[in-house]
XYZ file of C-alpha atoms in Angstrom:
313
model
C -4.017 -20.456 5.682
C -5.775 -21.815 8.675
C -2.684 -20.611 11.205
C -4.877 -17.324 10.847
C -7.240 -15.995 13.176
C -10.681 -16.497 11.223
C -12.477 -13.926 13.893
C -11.013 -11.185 12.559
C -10.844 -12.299 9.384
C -14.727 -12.248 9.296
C -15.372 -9.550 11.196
C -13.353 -7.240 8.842
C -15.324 -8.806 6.074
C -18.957 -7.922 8.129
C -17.985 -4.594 9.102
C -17.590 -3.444 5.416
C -20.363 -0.551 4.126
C -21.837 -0.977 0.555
C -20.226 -0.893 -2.756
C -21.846 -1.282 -6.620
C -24.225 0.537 -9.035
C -26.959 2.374 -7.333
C -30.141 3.136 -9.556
C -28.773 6.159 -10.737
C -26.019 3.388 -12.621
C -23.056 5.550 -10.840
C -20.952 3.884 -8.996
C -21.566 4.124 -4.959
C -17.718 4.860 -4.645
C -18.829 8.601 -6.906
C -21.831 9.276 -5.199
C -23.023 11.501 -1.934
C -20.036 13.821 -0.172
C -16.638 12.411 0.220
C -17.256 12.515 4.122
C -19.494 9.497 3.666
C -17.234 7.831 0.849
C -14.620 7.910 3.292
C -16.452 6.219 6.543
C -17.401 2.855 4.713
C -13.692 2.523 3.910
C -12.074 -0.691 5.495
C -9.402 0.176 8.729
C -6.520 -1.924 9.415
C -4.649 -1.966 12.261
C -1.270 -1.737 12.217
C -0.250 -4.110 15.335
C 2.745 -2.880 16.888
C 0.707 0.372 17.792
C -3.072 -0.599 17.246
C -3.244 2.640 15.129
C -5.707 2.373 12.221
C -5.390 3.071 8.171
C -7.289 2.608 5.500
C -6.618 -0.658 3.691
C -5.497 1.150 0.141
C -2.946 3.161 0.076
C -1.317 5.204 -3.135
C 2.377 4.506 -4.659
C 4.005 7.117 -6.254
C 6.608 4.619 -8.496
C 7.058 5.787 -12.041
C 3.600 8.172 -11.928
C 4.835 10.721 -9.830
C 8.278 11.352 -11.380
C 6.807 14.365 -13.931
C 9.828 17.010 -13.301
C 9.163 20.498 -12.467
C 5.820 19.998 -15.605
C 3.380 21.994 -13.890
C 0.322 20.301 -15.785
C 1.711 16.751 -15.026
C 2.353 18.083 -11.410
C -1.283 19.382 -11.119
C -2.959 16.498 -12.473
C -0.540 14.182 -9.785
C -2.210 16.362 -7.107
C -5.752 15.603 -8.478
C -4.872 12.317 -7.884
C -4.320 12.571 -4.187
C -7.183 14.425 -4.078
C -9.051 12.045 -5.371
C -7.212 9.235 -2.990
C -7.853 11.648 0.464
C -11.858 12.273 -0.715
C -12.149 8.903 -0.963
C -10.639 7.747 2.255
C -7.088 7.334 1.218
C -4.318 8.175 4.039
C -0.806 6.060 3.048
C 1.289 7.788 0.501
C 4.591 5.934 -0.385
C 7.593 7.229 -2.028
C 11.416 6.784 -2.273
C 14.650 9.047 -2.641
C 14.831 6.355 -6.108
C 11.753 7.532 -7.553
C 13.176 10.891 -9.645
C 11.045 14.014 -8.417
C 7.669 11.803 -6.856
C 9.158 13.072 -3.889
C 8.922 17.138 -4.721
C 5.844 16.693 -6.539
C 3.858 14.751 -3.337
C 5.096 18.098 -1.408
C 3.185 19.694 -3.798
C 0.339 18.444 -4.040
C 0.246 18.301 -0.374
C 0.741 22.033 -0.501
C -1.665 22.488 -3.072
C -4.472 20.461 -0.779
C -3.441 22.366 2.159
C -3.564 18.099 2.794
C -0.533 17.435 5.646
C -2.780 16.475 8.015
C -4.793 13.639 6.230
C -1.878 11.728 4.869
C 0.252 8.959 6.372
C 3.800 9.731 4.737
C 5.459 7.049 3.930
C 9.283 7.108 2.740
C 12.202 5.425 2.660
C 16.306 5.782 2.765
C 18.111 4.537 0.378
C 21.597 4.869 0.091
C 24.850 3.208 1.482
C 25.749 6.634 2.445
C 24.777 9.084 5.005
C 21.562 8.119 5.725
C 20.734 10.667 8.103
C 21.159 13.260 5.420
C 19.391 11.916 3.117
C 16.277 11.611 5.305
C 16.673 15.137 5.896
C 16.351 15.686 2.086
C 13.288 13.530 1.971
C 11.719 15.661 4.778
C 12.476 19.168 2.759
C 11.097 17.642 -0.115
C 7.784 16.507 1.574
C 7.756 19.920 4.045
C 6.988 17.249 6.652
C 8.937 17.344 9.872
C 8.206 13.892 11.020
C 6.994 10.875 9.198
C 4.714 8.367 10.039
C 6.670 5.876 8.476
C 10.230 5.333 7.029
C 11.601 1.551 5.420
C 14.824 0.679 4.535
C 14.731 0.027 1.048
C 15.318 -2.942 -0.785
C 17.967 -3.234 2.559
C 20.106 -1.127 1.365
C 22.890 -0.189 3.754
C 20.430 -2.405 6.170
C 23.642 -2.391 9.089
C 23.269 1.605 9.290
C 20.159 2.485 8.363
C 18.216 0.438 10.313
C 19.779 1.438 13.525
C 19.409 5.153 12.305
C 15.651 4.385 11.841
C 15.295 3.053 15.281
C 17.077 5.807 17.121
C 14.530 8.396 15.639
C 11.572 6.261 16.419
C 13.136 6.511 20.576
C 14.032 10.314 19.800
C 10.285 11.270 18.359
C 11.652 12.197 15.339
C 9.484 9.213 13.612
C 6.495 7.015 14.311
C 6.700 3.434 12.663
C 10.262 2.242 11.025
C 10.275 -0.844 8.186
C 11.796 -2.645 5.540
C 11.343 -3.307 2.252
C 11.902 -5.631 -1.172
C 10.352 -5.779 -4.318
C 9.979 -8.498 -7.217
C 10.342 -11.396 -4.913
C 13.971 -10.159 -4.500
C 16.142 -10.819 -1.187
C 13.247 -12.281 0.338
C 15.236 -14.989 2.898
C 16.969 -11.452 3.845
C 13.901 -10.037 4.989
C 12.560 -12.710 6.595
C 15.995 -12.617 8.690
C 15.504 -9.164 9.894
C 11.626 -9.938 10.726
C 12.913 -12.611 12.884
C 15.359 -10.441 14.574
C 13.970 -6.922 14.720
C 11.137 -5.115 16.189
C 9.413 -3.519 12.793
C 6.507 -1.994 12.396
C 6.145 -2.469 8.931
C 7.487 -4.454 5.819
C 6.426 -4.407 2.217
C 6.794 -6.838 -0.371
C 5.640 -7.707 -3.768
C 2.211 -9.610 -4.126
C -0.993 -9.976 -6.179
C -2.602 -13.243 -7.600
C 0.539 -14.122 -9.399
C 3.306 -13.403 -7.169
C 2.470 -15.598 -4.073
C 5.801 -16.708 -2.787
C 5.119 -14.759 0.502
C 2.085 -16.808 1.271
C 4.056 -19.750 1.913
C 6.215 -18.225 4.923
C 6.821 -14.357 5.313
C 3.251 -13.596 5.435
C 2.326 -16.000 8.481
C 5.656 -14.684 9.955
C 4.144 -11.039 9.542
C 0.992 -12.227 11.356
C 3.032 -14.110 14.349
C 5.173 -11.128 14.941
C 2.839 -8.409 14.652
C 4.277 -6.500 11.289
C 2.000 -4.812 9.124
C 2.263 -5.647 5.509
C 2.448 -3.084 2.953
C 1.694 -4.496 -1.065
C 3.669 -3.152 -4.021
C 3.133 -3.688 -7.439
C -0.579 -5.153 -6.683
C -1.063 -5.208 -10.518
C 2.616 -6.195 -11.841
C 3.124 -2.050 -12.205
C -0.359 -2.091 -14.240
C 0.767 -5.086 -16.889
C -1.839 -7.194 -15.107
C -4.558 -5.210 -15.319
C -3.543 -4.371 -18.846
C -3.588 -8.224 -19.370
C -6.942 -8.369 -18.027
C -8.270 -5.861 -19.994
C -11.321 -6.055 -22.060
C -11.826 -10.158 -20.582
C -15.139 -10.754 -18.411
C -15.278 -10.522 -14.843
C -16.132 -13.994 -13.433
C -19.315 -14.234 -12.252
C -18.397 -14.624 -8.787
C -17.301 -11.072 -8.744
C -20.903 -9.199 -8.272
C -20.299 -10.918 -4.481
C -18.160 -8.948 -3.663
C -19.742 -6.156 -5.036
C -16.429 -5.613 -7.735
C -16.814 -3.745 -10.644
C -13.112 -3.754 -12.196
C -10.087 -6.301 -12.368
C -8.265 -3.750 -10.395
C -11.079 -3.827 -7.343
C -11.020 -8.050 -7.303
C -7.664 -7.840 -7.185
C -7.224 -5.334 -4.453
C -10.038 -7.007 -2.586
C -8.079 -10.305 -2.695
C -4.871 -8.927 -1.466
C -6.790 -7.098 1.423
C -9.022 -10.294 2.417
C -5.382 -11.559 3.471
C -5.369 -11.002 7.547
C -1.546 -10.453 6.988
C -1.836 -7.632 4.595
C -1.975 -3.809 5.881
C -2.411 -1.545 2.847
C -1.432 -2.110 -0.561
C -0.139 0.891 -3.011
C -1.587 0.922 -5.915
C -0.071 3.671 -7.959
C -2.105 5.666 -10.858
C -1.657 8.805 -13.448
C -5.896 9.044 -13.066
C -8.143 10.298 -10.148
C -10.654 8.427 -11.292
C -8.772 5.554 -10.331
C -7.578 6.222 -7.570
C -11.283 6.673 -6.048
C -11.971 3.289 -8.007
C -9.194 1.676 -6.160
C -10.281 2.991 -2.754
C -13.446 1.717 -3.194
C -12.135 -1.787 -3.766
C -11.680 -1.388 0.704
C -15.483 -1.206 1.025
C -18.235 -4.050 0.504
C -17.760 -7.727 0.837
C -14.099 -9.038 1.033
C -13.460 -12.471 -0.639
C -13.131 -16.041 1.969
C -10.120 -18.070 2.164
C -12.311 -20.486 -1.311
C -13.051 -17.300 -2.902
C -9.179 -15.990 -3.270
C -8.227 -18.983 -4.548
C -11.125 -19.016 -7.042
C -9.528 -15.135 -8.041
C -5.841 -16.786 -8.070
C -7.053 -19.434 -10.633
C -9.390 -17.360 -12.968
C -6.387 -14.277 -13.224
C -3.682 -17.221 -13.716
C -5.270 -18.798 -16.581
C -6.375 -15.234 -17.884
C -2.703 -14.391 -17.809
């Protein structure tokens, strides 16, 4: 990937605070207050605006869809607050994703959290878009997001344009696009080429690499900030990986799970924003915050992670 600027590359990589075991044998990411967690975490920038996130976000896919359970809902808001102590900002949902929606308004009730999250949505329909965002905002109790995508390009010809007029009215920050599973990818690259987004996401992870070959440079050229689904194949990956030994290279980095190398490799990428991760467990959500702090893999190094998880899996 040498069409990428190597200067920021490494100076993301420098900037990082420390990550590991400290004597105690606790991991740094669990120790002292959240405050200090929180400041070591890696920033991107997202380039159409030069506004900063954290590099890990939280996905709400499958997890979040518990139905009016209050125990499932309360343990869904332990895991955002276990995301926003450690640094976390980027939540991402979708009208497709059953009642995430509904419960993410309540745990951001519940945290009394609104103003430490970067909501992230999407429309889906080949409806009436505009009412359907309007659902999505009742649901969240948020009056404006900080992001909304088009997903999967559904009803792209409307929606888009939608998206864009509430961007110039206020009534939203950032506007994007999105696919998963490799799907309509030569379609997305066809709106990057012709639209002014903020944002896109895509599948990717050490296994799923089409978008190295051309929508990730494109991202980088046209200043779009990359947001990662499925980072672990919706957990089968790290399931896979389960139980077989780190490589040795890992301690490096400072990497104390599959899940952290992996994250770490997607967010050494100087294309890639903020992947989602999504998880029923606070404990991993701090885990997977903590993957944006300490050393971040070299351009050798990610292909090294590429080769070990491909012949692990």
């Amino acid at each position: 990937m040498s069409e990428f600027d190597r200067r920021g590359f490494l100076k993301a990589s420098a900037s990082l605070g420390a990550l590991g075991l400290l004597a105690s044998g606790v991991p740094a990411w669990a120790q002292g207050s959240s405050d200090a967690r929180a400041s070591e975490v890696l920033q991107k920038k997202i380039p159409s605006t030069g506004e900063e996130i954290p590099a890990v976000g939280l996905g709400s896919w499958i997890t979040f869809n518990v139905g009016q359970d209050i125990e499932l809902r309360n343990q869904c808001a332990d895991v955002m607050s276990a995301f926003f102590d450690a640094g976390g900002r980027m939540i991402d949902s979708s009208p497709m994703y059953g009642s995430a929606q509904d419960v993410i308004g309540y745990g951001l009730d519940k945290l009394g959290a609104r103003d430490r999250v970067f909501s992230t949505d999407k429309v889906w329909t080949a409806g009436d878009g505009a009412e359907q965002i309007a659902e999505t905002s009742d649901r969240w109790k948020i009056e404006q997001f900080d992001l909304l995508q088009v997903h999967n390009l559904l009803g792209i010809n409307e929606n888009l344009p939608l998206l864009f007029r509430m961007k110039d009215e206020r009534q939203l920050r950032h506007v994007g696009v999105t696919t998963s599973h490799g799907r309509r990818t030569e379609d997305l690259i066809a709106v990057m080429k012709n639209e002014r987004l903020d944002f896109v996401q895509v599948t990717y992870n050490p296994i799923d690499r089409k978008v190295e070959d051309y929508l990730l440079p494109l991202a980088y050229d046209r200043g779009i900030a990359v947001i990662v689904n499925r980072p672990f194949r919706g957990g089968s990956l790290t399931e896979r990986l389960e139980g077989q030994p780190m490589p040795e290279f890992a301690a490096e980095l400072e990497a104390k799970s599959w899940a952290q190398l992996i994250l770490k490799y997607l967010i050494a990428h100087p294309a890639v924003t903020c992947p989602i991760p999504a998880t029923t467990k606070p404990a991993h959500a701090a885990e997977n915050m903590a993957a944006a702090t300490g050393p971040l893999p070299d351009d050798k190094m990610r292909e090294q992670i590429a080769a070990v998880i491909g012949v692990l899996v």
